[in-house]
Coordinates of C-alpha atoms in Angstrom, one line a residue:
M6 CA -7.9 -5.2 -30.2
L7 CA -6.5 -1.7 -32.5
V8 CA -2.8 -2.3 -33.8
L9 CA -1.2 1.0 -34.3
P10 CA 0.6 2.1 -36.8
V11 CA 4.7 1.4 -35.8
R12 CA 6.1 5.1 -34.3
A13 CA 9.2 4.9 -34.5
G14 CA 12.6 8.1 -32.3
G15 CA 15.8 7.7 -31.5
A16 CA 16.6 9.8 -27.9
D17 CA 16.9 12.6 -29.6
G18 CA 13.3 11.7 -31.3
Q19 CA 14.6 11.7 -34.3
V20 CA 12.6 10.0 -36.9
V21 CA 15.2 6.4 -36.9
G22 CA 12.8 3.6 -39.3
Q23 CA 9.7 3.2 -41.9
A24 CA 5.8 3.0 -40.4
M25 CA 4.8 -0.6 -40.2
P26 CA 1.3 -1.3 -41.8
A27 CA -0.9 -1.6 -38.6
Q28 CA -2.3 -5.2 -40.1
L29 CA 1.2 -6.0 -40.0
A30 CA 2.0 -5.2 -36.0
T31 CA -0.4 -7.2 -34.1
L32 CA 1.0 -8.1 -31.1
Q33 CA 0.3 -11.4 -31.0
D34 CA 3.2 -11.9 -33.0
D35 CA 5.7 -10.2 -31.5
S36 CA 8.9 -11.7 -30.3
Y37 CA 10.4 -11.9 -27.5
L38 CA 13.9 -9.7 -27.1
L39 CA 16.8 -10.2 -26.0
G40 CA 17.7 -8.2 -23.1
P41 CA 20.9 -8.1 -19.6
G42 CA 20.0 -10.1 -17.3
D43 CA 18.8 -13.2 -19.3
G44 CA 20.3 -16.3 -19.1
L45 CA 21.1 -18.4 -22.3
D46 CA 22.3 -21.8 -23.5
L47 CA 24.0 -21.5 -26.7
K48 CA 24.4 -25.8 -28.7
L49 CA 27.0 -25.7 -32.0
F50 CA 26.2 -29.1 -33.0
D51 CA 29.6 -29.5 -34.5
A52 CA 31.5 -28.2 -31.8
P53 CA 29.4 -28.8 -28.4
E54 CA 33.7 -28.2 -26.3
L55 CA 32.1 -24.6 -27.3
S56 CA 28.2 -25.0 -26.1
G57 CA 27.0 -24.0 -22.9
P58 CA 25.6 -21.2 -20.6
L59 CA 25.7 -17.2 -21.8
E60 CA 24.2 -14.0 -19.7
I61 CA 23.6 -10.7 -21.0
L62 CA 25.5 -8.6 -19.4
S63 CA 24.2 -4.1 -18.8
D64 CA 26.1 -3.6 -21.6
G65 CA 23.6 -5.8 -23.8
T66 CA 26.4 -7.9 -24.7
A67 CA 27.2 -11.9 -24.1
S68 CA 30.7 -13.4 -24.0
L69 CA 30.7 -16.2 -26.8
P70 CA 33.6 -18.7 -27.8
L71 CA 35.8 -17.9 -29.9
I72 CA 34.7 -14.7 -31.7
G73 CA 34.6 -12.8 -28.2
S74 CA 31.8 -10.3 -26.7
V75 CA 28.1 -10.2 -28.9
R76 CA 25.2 -7.5 -28.5
L77 CA 22.5 -9.5 -28.8
T78 CA 20.4 -6.7 -26.4
G79 CA 17.1 -5.6 -29.0
L80 CA 17.6 -8.9 -31.2
S81 CA 14.7 -11.7 -30.8
L82 CA 15.9 -14.9 -30.5
S83 CA 15.7 -15.2 -34.1
Q84 CA 17.8 -12.8 -36.2
A85 CA 20.3 -13.7 -32.8
N86 CA 21.0 -17.3 -34.0
L87 CA 21.0 -15.6 -37.8
W88 CA 23.7 -13.5 -36.2
L89 CA 25.8 -15.9 -34.2
T90 CA 25.3 -17.8 -37.2
S91 CA 27.7 -15.7 -39.5
L92 CA 29.8 -15.0 -37.0
Y93 CA 30.2 -18.9 -36.8
R94 CA 30.6 -18.8 -40.0
K95 CA 34.3 -17.0 -39.9
Q96 CA 35.3 -19.5 -37.5
L97 CA 34.0 -22.9 -38.1
L98 CA 33.3 -25.3 -41.7
R99 CA 30.1 -25.9 -40.8
P100 CA 28.4 -23.6 -38.0
E101 CA 24.8 -25.4 -36.9
L102 CA 24.0 -23.7 -34.0
Q103 CA 20.7 -23.1 -31.4
L104 CA 20.0 -20.0 -29.8
R105 CA 17.2 -20.8 -26.0
V106 CA 16.4 -18.6 -23.4
V107 CA 16.2 -20.2 -20.6
R108 CA 16.3 -17.6 -17.5
P109 CA 14.2 -14.9 -18.2
R110 CA 14.4 -11.5 -17.2
P111 CA 11.7 -10.1 -14.6
I112 CA 9.8 -7.8 -17.0
R113 CA 9.9 -3.8 -15.9
V114 CA 6.7 -1.9 -17.1
A115 CA 5.0 1.2 -16.8
L116 CA 2.0 2.4 -15.6
L117 CA 1.1 6.1 -17.2
G118 CA -2.1 7.8 -15.8
E119 CA -5.3 6.3 -13.7
V120 CA -4.5 3.8 -11.6
E121 CA -3.9 3.8 -8.3
R122 CA -0.1 3.8 -8.0
P123 CA 1.4 5.4 -11.3
G124 CA 5.1 3.4 -12.3
L125 CA 7.6 1.8 -13.6
Y126 CA 7.3 -2.1 -12.1
S127 CA 9.2 -5.2 -12.2
L128 CA 6.8 -8.1 -12.6
T129 CA 8.0 -11.9 -12.3
T130 CA 6.0 -15.5 -13.1
S131 CA 4.9 -15.1 -9.3
E132 CA 3.3 -12.0 -8.0
S133 CA 0.6 -11.1 -5.7
S134 CA -1.0 -7.8 -5.7
Q135 CA -3.9 -6.2 -3.6
T136 CA -7.1 -5.7 -5.5
E137 CA -10.8 -5.4 -4.6
G138 CA -12.0 -8.4 -2.4
A139 CA -8.7 -9.8 -1.4
S140 CA -4.7 -10.6 -2.2
N141 CA -4.8 -11.6 -5.6
A142 CA -1.9 -14.3 -6.5
L143 CA 0.1 -14.0 -9.8
N144 CA 1.0 -17.3 -11.9
G145 CA 2.3 -18.1 -15.2
L146 CA 3.5 -15.3 -17.9
P147 CA 2.2 -11.7 -16.0
T148 CA -0.7 -9.4 -18.4
V149 CA -1.9 -6.4 -18.9
V150 CA -4.2 -6.8 -15.7
D151 CA -1.8 -7.9 -13.9
A152 CA 0.2 -5.2 -14.0
I153 CA -2.9 -2.7 -13.2
Q154 CA -3.8 -5.4 -10.4
K155 CA 0.2 -4.5 -9.1
A156 CA -0.2 -0.8 -9.3
G157 CA -3.0 -1.3 -7.4
G158 CA -6.1 -1.1 -9.4
I159 CA -8.0 1.5 -11.7
T160 CA -9.1 5.4 -10.4
Q161 CA -12.9 5.9 -10.9
L162 CA -11.4 8.3 -13.7
A163 CA -10.4 5.6 -15.9
D164 CA -12.0 5.1 -19.3
L165 CA -11.3 1.2 -19.6
R166 CA -11.9 1.5 -23.6
Q167 CA -8.7 3.8 -24.4
V168 CA -6.4 1.5 -23.0
V169 CA -2.8 2.5 -24.8
L170 CA -0.7 -0.6 -24.9
Q171 CA 3.2 0.6 -26.3
R172 CA 6.1 -2.3 -27.1
R173 CA 8.8 -1.3 -28.8
L174 CA 10.4 -3.4 -32.0
P175 CA 13.5 -5.7 -32.2
G176 CA 16.0 -4.1 -33.5
D177 CA 18.8 -2.5 -32.2
R178 CA 17.9 1.0 -32.7
P179 CA 14.7 1.7 -30.2
S180 CA 11.9 1.6 -32.5
Y181 CA 7.7 1.3 -31.0
K182 CA 4.7 0.1 -31.9
Q183 CA 1.2 1.4 -29.9
A184 CA -1.7 -1.0 -29.5
R185 CA -5.6 0.2 -28.3
L186 CA -7.4 -2.1 -26.1
N187 CA -10.8 -2.2 -24.7
L188 CA -10.1 -3.6 -21.1
L189 CA -14.5 -2.9 -20.8
S190 CA -14.6 -5.5 -23.4
L191 CA -13.1 -7.9 -21.5
V192 CA -14.7 -7.1 -17.9
L193 CA -18.3 -7.9 -19.3
E194 CA -17.6 -10.3 -22.4
G195 CA -14.8 -11.7 -21.3
D196 CA -12.5 -11.2 -24.5
Q197 CA -9.0 -12.3 -23.6
Q198 CA -7.4 -10.8 -26.5
Q199 CA -7.6 -7.4 -24.7
N200 CA -5.7 -9.1 -22.3
P201 CA -1.9 -9.5 -23.7
L202 CA 0.8 -10.8 -22.3
L203 CA 3.8 -7.8 -21.6
F204 CA 7.3 -7.5 -22.8
D205 CA 10.0 -6.2 -21.0
G206 CA 9.9 -2.1 -22.1
D207 CA 5.6 -2.3 -22.5
T208 CA 4.4 1.0 -21.3
I209 CA 0.8 1.0 -20.0
R210 CA -1.4 4.0 -21.0
I211 CA -4.6 4.8 -19.2
V212 CA -6.7 7.9 -19.7
Q213 CA -9.0 10.0 -17.6
A214 CA -12.7 9.3 -19.1
A215 CA -14.6 12.4 -19.4
E216 CA -17.9 10.9 -18.0
P217 CA -17.6 7.7 -15.7
S218 CA -18.5 4.4 -17.7
A219 CA -22.0 3.2 -17.4
E220 CA -21.1 0.5 -15.4
A221 CA -19.6 1.9 -12.6
V222 CA -20.4 0.2 -10.3
E223 CA -20.3 -3.3 -12.1
L224 CA -16.7 -2.3 -12.7
A225 CA -16.2 -1.7 -8.6
A226 CA -16.6 -5.7 -8.1
A227 CA -13.9 -6.4 -10.9
N228 CA -10.5 -6.9 -10.1
L229 CA -9.4 -4.6 -11.9
S230 CA -10.7 -2.2 -8.7
P231 CA -8.7 -1.5 -5.7
Q232 CA -9.8 -2.8 -2.5
Q233 CA -12.4 -1.1 -0.1
I234 CA -11.6 2.6 0.4
Q235 CA -12.9 4.5 3.4
V236 CA -15.5 7.5 3.3
N237 CA -16.1 10.6 5.7
V238 CA -19.6 10.9 6.3
I239 CA -20.8 13.5 8.5
G240 CA -23.1 15.9 9.4
E241 CA -26.9 15.5 9.6
V242 CA -27.0 11.1 9.2
L243 CA -27.6 8.1 11.3
R244 CA -24.5 6.8 11.6
P245 CA -21.9 9.7 11.2
G246 CA -18.5 8.2 10.4
A247 CA -15.9 6.6 8.7
V248 CA -17.7 4.2 6.0
Q249 CA -16.2 1.1 4.2
L250 CA -17.4 1.3 0.8
Q251 CA -16.4 -0.5 -2.7
A252 CA -14.2 1.3 -5.0
N253 CA -16.5 3.5 -7.3
T254 CA -19.3 3.6 -4.7
P255 CA -21.2 6.5 -6.0
L256 CA -22.7 10.0 -3.5
V257 CA -25.6 8.6 -2.6
Q258 CA -25.3 5.5 -1.6
A259 CA -21.9 6.2 0.1
V260 CA -25.3 8.9 2.2
L261 CA -27.5 5.6 2.8
A262 CA -24.8 3.2 4.1
A263 CA -24.0 5.8 6.4
G264 CA -27.8 4.9 7.5
G265 CA -29.4 8.4 5.3
P266 CA -30.1 11.6 6.1
Q267 CA -32.0 12.4 8.9
S268 CA -35.7 12.8 8.2
W269 CA -36.2 16.4 8.9
R270 CA -32.4 17.7 9.6
A271 CA -31.3 17.3 7.0
S272 CA -30.6 19.2 3.6
T273 CA -30.6 16.9 0.8
G274 CA -30.3 20.0 -1.3
N275 CA -27.1 20.7 -0.1
V276 CA -24.9 18.0 0.6
E277 CA -20.9 18.6 0.3
L278 CA -17.6 16.6 -1.6
V279 CA -14.5 17.2 -0.1
R280 CA -11.5 15.5 -1.8
I281 CA -8.1 16.4 -1.5
N282 CA -6.5 15.6 -4.8
R283 CA -3.1 14.1 -5.8
N284 CA -1.2 17.0 -6.6
G285 CA -2.0 18.3 -2.7
T286 CA -5.8 20.8 -3.0
A287 CA -9.1 20.6 -2.3
T288 CA -12.0 21.4 -3.7
R289 CA -15.0 21.1 -2.1
Q290 CA -18.3 20.6 -4.5
R291 CA -22.1 20.9 -3.4
F292 CA -24.8 18.0 -4.7
A293 CA -28.1 17.4 -3.9
L294 CA -29.2 13.9 -3.1
N295 CA -31.7 12.2 -5.6
L296 CA -32.0 8.4 -5.2
S297 CA -33.1 7.5 -8.7
Q298 CA -29.4 9.3 -10.8
G299 CA -27.1 7.4 -11.6
V300 CA -23.6 7.5 -11.3
S301 CA -22.5 10.7 -13.0
N302 CA -19.6 13.7 -12.3
T303 CA -22.2 16.6 -12.3
K304 CA -24.6 15.0 -10.2
N305 CA -23.9 11.9 -8.2
P306 CA -19.9 11.4 -8.5
P307 CA -17.9 8.0 -7.7
L308 CA -16.4 8.7 -5.1
R309 CA -11.9 8.2 -3.5
D310 CA -10.4 6.8 -1.1
G311 CA -10.3 9.8 2.0
D312 CA -13.5 11.5 0.3
T313 CA -15.9 13.3 3.1
V314 CA -19.0 13.7 2.3
V315 CA -20.9 16.4 4.7
V316 CA -24.6 16.3 4.9
N317 CA -25.7 19.6 6.1
R318 CA -28.4 20.7 7.8
S319 CA -32.3 22.4 6.8
G320 CA -33.4 25.7 7.8
M321 CA -35.8 24.2 10.0
A322 CA -32.8 22.3 11.6
V323 CA -30.9 25.6 12.1
A324 CA -33.6 27.2 13.4
S325 CA -34.1 24.4 16.0
D326 CA -30.6 24.9 17.1
A327 CA -30.3 28.5 17.7
I328 CA -33.9 28.5 19.8
G329 CA -32.4 25.0 22.2
A330 CA -29.0 27.5 21.9
V331 CA -31.0 30.5 23.5
S332 CA -33.6 28.1 25.9
T333 CA -31.1 25.7 27.8
P334 CA -29.9 28.2 29.9
L335 CA -33.3 30.1 30.8
T336 CA -34.4 26.3 31.3
G337 CA -31.2 25.8 33.5
L338 CA -31.7 29.9 35.8
V339 CA -35.9 28.7 35.9
N340 CA -35.6 25.7 37.7
V341 CA -32.9 26.9 40.1
L342 CA -35.4 29.7 40.8
A343 CA -38.4 26.9 41.4
L344 CA -35.7 25.3 43.6
V345 CA -35.1 28.8 45.9
D346 CA -39.0 29.1 46.0
L347 CA -39.5 25.9 47.5
I348 CA -36.5 25.9 50.0
N349 CA -38.0 29.4 51.1
K350 CA -41.8 27.8 51.6
D351 CA -40.4 24.9 54.0

């Protein structure tokens, strides 16, 4: 996991902070940042009558005894404790206190790029998601994988080696850092460091790969992928129609799932893939079936839900169908003449 230097910026895009050395900006050392909706407990050891529950309001403030409304949003717990101690020092002789989070707010994260349903998601300690194989129950603090599962899983174009996690740093003015994760290492090698816990306000960006991963077929069975997809395979196959497949199934495998090409009627060098894109446009590409070809965008592309695969007729099949279309009416006419001749003879 590579952590990149801090990127800091305000609402107007101006720089508001200094860059932090990458070696100091590790995700494991990040602190929970207080925000609206957090339920807190304040304990003043020398003034128990002032102790009690607090809640951070939507404007980022909390109302405290003696000192009134105080802004706590964007502060870590240690920063908030130091801040409140300095404020109470003006009111109390020995302001020893402890501030705790007793009811954390839901975590809202944004998922961008190559996930099935990009957008903003709210995650709690108890969630369910639909990805490969079944419904997944998410218990405990949410992680990067939990968020991806909540968004329906990755697309077949996702580059799992280049997943970017952006996180806000402590402070009232917004500043951020980025970490690059290798989820392929998590799936294939079990590297749990590539699956950090999420904080409120995190952004996960999954970029598009130039070529499908060599491990695409293995990823289809992982719970980062969506559930089964439905593909239409029509034309010169033994069982044309809708076929249920695993996500990331390549074109050749889809044709085989439909019974394979018909021996002499199918043109294995003229197979078309018709795809409706997210923006509403349609694409049509031609491929040649090659059973020894691995997953490749140019020769054996992985399929998406809703794709249509057309196995076209061979030249011999076209000629045979044309002859049949012409000869069938003539055959019927010959049969009628034979019947009339038989009646006349009787």
